[in-house]
PDB file of C-alpha atoms in Angstrom:
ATOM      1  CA  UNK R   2      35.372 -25.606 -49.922  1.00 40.00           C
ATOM      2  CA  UNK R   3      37.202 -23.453 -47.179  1.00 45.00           C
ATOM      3  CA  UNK R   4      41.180 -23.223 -47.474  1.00 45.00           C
ATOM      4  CA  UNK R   5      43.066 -23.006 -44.060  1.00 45.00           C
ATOM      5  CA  UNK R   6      46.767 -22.306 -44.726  1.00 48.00           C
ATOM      6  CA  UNK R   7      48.583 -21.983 -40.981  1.00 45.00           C
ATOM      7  CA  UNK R   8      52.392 -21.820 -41.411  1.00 45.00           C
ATOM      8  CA  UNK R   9      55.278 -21.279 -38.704  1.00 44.00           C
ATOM      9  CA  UNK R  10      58.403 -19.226 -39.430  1.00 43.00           C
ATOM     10  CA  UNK R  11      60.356 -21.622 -41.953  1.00 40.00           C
ATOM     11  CA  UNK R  12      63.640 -21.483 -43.609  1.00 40.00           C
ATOM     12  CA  UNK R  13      62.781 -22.870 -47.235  1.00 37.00           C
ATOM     13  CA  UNK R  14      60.133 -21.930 -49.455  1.00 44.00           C
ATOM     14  CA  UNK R  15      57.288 -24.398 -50.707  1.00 47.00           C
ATOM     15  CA  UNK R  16      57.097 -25.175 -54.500  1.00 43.00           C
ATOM     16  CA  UNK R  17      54.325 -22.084 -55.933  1.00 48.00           C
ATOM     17  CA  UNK R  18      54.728 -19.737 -52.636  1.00 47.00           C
ATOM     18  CA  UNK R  19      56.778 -16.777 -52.529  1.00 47.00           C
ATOM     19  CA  UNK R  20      58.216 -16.722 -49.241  1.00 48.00           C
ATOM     20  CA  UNK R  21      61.521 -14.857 -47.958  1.00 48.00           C
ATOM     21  CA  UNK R  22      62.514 -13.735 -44.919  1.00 50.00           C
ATOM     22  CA  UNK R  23      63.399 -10.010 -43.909  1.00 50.00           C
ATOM     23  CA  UNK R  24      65.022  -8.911 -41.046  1.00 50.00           C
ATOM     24  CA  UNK R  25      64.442 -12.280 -39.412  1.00 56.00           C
ATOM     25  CA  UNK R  26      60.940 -12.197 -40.283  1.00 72.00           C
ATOM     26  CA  UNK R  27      58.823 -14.036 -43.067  1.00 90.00           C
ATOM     27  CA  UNK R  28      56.845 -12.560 -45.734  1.00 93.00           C
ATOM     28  CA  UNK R  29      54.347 -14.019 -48.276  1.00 92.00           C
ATOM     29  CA  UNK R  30      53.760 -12.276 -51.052  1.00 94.00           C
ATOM     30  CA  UNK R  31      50.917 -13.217 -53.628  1.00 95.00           C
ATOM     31  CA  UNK R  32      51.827 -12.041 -56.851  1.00 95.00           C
ATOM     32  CA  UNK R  33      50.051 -10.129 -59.131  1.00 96.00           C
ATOM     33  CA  UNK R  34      47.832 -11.860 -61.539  1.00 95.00           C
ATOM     34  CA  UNK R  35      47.506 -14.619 -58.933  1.00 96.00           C
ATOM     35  CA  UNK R  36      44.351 -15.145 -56.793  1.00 96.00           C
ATOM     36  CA  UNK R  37      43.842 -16.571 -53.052  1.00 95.00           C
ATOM     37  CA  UNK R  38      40.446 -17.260 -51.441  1.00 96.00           C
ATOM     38  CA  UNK R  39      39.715 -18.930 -48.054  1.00 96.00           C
ATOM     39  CA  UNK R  40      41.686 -18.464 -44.678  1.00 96.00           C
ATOM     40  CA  UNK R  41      45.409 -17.780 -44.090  1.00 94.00           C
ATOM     41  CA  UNK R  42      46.813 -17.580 -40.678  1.00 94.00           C
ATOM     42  CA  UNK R  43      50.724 -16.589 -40.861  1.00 94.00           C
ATOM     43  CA  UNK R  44      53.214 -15.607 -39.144  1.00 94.00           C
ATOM     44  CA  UNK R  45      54.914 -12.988 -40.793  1.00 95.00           C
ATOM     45  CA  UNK R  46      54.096 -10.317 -43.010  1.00 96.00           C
ATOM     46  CA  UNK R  47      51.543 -10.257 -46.049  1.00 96.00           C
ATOM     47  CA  UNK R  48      51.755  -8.516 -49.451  1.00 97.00           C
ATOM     48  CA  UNK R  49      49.105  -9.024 -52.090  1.00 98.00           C
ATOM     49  CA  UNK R  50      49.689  -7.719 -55.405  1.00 98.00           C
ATOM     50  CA  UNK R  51      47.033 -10.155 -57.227  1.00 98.00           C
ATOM     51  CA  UNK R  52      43.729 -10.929 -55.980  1.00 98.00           C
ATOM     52  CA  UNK R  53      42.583 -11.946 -52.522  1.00 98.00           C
ATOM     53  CA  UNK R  54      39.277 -13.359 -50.652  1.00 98.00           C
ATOM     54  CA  UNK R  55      38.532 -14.603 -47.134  1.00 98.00           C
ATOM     55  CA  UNK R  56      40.321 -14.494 -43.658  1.00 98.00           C
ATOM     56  CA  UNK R  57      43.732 -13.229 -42.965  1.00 97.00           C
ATOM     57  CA  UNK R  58      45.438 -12.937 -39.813  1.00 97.00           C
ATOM     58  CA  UNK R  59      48.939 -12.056 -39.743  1.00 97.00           C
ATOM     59  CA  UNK R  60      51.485 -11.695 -36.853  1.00 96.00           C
ATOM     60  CA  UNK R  61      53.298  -9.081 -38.746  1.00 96.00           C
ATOM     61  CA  UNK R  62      52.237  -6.168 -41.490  1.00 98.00           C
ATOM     62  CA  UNK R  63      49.778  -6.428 -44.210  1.00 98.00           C
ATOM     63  CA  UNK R  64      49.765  -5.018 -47.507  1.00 98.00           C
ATOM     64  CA  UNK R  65      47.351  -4.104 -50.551  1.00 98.00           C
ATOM     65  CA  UNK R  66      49.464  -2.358 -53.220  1.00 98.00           C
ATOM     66  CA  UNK R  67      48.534  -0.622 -56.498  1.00 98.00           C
ATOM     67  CA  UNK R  68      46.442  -2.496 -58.692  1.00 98.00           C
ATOM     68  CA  UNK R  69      45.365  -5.394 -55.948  1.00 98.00           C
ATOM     69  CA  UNK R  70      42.505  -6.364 -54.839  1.00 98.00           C
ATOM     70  CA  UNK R  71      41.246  -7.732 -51.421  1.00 98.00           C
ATOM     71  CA  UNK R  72      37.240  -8.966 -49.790  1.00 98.00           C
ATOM     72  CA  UNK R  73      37.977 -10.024 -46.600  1.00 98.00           C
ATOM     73  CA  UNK R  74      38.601  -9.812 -42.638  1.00 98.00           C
ATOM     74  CA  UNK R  75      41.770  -8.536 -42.173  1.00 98.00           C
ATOM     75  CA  UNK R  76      43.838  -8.753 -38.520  1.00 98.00           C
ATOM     76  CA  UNK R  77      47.540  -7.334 -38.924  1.00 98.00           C
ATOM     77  CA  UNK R  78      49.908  -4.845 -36.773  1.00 97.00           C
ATOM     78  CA  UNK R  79      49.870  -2.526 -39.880  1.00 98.00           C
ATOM     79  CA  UNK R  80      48.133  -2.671 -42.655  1.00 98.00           C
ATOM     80  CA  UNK R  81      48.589  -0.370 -45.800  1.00 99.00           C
ATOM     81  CA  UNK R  82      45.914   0.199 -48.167  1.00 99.00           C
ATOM     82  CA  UNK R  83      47.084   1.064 -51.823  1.00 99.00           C
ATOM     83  CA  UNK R  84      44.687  -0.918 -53.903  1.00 98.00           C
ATOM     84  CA  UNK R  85      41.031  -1.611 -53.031  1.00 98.00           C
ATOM     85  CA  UNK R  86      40.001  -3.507 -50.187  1.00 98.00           C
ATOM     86  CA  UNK R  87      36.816  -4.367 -48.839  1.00 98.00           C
ATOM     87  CA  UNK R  88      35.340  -6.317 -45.321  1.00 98.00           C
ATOM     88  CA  UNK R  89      36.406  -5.572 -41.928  1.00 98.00           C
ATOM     89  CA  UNK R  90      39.957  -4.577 -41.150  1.00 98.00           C
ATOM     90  CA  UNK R  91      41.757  -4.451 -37.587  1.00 97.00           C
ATOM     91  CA  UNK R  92      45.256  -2.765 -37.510  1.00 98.00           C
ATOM     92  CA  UNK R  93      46.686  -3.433 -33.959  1.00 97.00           C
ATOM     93  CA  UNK R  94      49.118  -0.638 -34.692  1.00 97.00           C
ATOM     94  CA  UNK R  95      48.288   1.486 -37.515  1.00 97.00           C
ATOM     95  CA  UNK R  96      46.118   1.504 -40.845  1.00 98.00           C
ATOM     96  CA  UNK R  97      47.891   3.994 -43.620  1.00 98.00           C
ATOM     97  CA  UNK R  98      45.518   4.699 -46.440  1.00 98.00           C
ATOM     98  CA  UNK R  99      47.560   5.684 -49.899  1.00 98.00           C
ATOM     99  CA  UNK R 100      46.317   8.131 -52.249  1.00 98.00           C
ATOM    100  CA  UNK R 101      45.506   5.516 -54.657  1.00 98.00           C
ATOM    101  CA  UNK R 102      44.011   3.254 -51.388  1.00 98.00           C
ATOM    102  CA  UNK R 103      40.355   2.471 -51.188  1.00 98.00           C
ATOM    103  CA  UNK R 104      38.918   0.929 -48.621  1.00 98.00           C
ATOM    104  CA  UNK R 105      34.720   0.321 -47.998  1.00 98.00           C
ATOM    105  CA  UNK R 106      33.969  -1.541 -44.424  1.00 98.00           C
ATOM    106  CA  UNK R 107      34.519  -1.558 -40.606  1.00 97.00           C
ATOM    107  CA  UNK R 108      38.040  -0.747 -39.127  1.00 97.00           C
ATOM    108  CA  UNK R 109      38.979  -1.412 -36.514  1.00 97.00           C
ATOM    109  CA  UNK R 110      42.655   0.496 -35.483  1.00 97.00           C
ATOM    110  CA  UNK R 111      44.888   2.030 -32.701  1.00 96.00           C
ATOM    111  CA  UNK R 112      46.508   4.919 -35.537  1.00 96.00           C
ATOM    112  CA  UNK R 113      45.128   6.164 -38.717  1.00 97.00           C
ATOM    113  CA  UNK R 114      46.670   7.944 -41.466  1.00 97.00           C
ATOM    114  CA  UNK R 115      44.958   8.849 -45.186  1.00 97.00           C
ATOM    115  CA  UNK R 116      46.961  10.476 -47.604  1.00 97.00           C
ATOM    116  CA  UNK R 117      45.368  13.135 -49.571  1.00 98.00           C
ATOM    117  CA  UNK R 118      43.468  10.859 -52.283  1.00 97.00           C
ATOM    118  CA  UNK R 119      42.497   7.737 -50.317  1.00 98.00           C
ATOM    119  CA  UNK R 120      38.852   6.872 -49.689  1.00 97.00           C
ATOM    120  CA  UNK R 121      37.606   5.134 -46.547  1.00 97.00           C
ATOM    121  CA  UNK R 122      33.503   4.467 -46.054  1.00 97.00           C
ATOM    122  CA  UNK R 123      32.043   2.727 -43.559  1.00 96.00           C
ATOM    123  CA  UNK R 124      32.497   2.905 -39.634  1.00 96.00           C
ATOM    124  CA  UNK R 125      35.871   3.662 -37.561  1.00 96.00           C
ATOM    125  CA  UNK R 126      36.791   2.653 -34.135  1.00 96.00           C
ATOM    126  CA  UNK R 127      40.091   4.156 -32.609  1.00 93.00           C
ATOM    127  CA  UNK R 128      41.436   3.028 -29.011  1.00 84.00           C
ATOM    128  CA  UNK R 129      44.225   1.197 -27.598  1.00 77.00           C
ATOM    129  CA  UNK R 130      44.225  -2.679 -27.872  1.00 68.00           C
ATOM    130  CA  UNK R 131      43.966  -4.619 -24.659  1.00 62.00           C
ATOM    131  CA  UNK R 132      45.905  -8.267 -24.802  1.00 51.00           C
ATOM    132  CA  UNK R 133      43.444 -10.798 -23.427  1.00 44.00           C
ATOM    133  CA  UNK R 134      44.638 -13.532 -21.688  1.00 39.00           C
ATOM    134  CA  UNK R 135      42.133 -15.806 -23.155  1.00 41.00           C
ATOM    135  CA  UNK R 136      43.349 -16.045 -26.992  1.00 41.00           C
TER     136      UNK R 136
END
């Protein structure tokens, strides 16, 4: 059974999601010890702390910190890497590995940065991203 969670800048949280807003912008964070599998599209910013598996496309940033853990496809301006994260990952902006980061898949990103630590396997593809007018 496929989950498809598509949300729209709100003002009040649901019951069980962690949702604020920052700087006018929303952010869902999945705390650690929790677990989410299936598709999210959301606009905002993403921060998994727990356990994740699926789709995720965000407007905004993405995060994997410490300790998390995250199979999936992955479409964000910038994601961070600080946990371990597997699939295929497209930063419009910039992927930043951290020195505890690990990351094992296809990327997809305009910037890169590792820190001294991080480990990245699988295929890179740098360039600019060209808006289509067909989304």
């Amino acid at each position: 059974m496929e989950t498809v969670v598509e949300t729209a800048p709100a003002e009040t949280s649901e019951d069980g999601v962690v949702e604020s807003r920052r700087d006018g912008q929303n952010k869902f964070t999945l705390a650690p010890g929790d677990s989410l599998e299936g598709k999210l599209i959301y606009s905002g910013s993403v921060n998994v702390q727990g356990r994740a598996e699926g789709e995720f496309r965000v407007s905004g940033n993405f995060e994997v910190a410490t300790g998390a853990s995250v199979k999936a496809l992955i479409d964000g301006t910038n994601v961070t890497i600080r946990g371990d994260a597997e699939g295929t990952l497209t930063a419009r902006d910039k992927l930043t590995l951290g020195k505890s980061g690990k990351f094992n898949g296809d990327v997809t990103v305009k910037r890169l940065q590792i820190e001294d630590g991080a480990s990245l396997n699988g295929h890179v593809r740098m360039g600019s991203f060209e808006q289509s007018s067909s989304s």
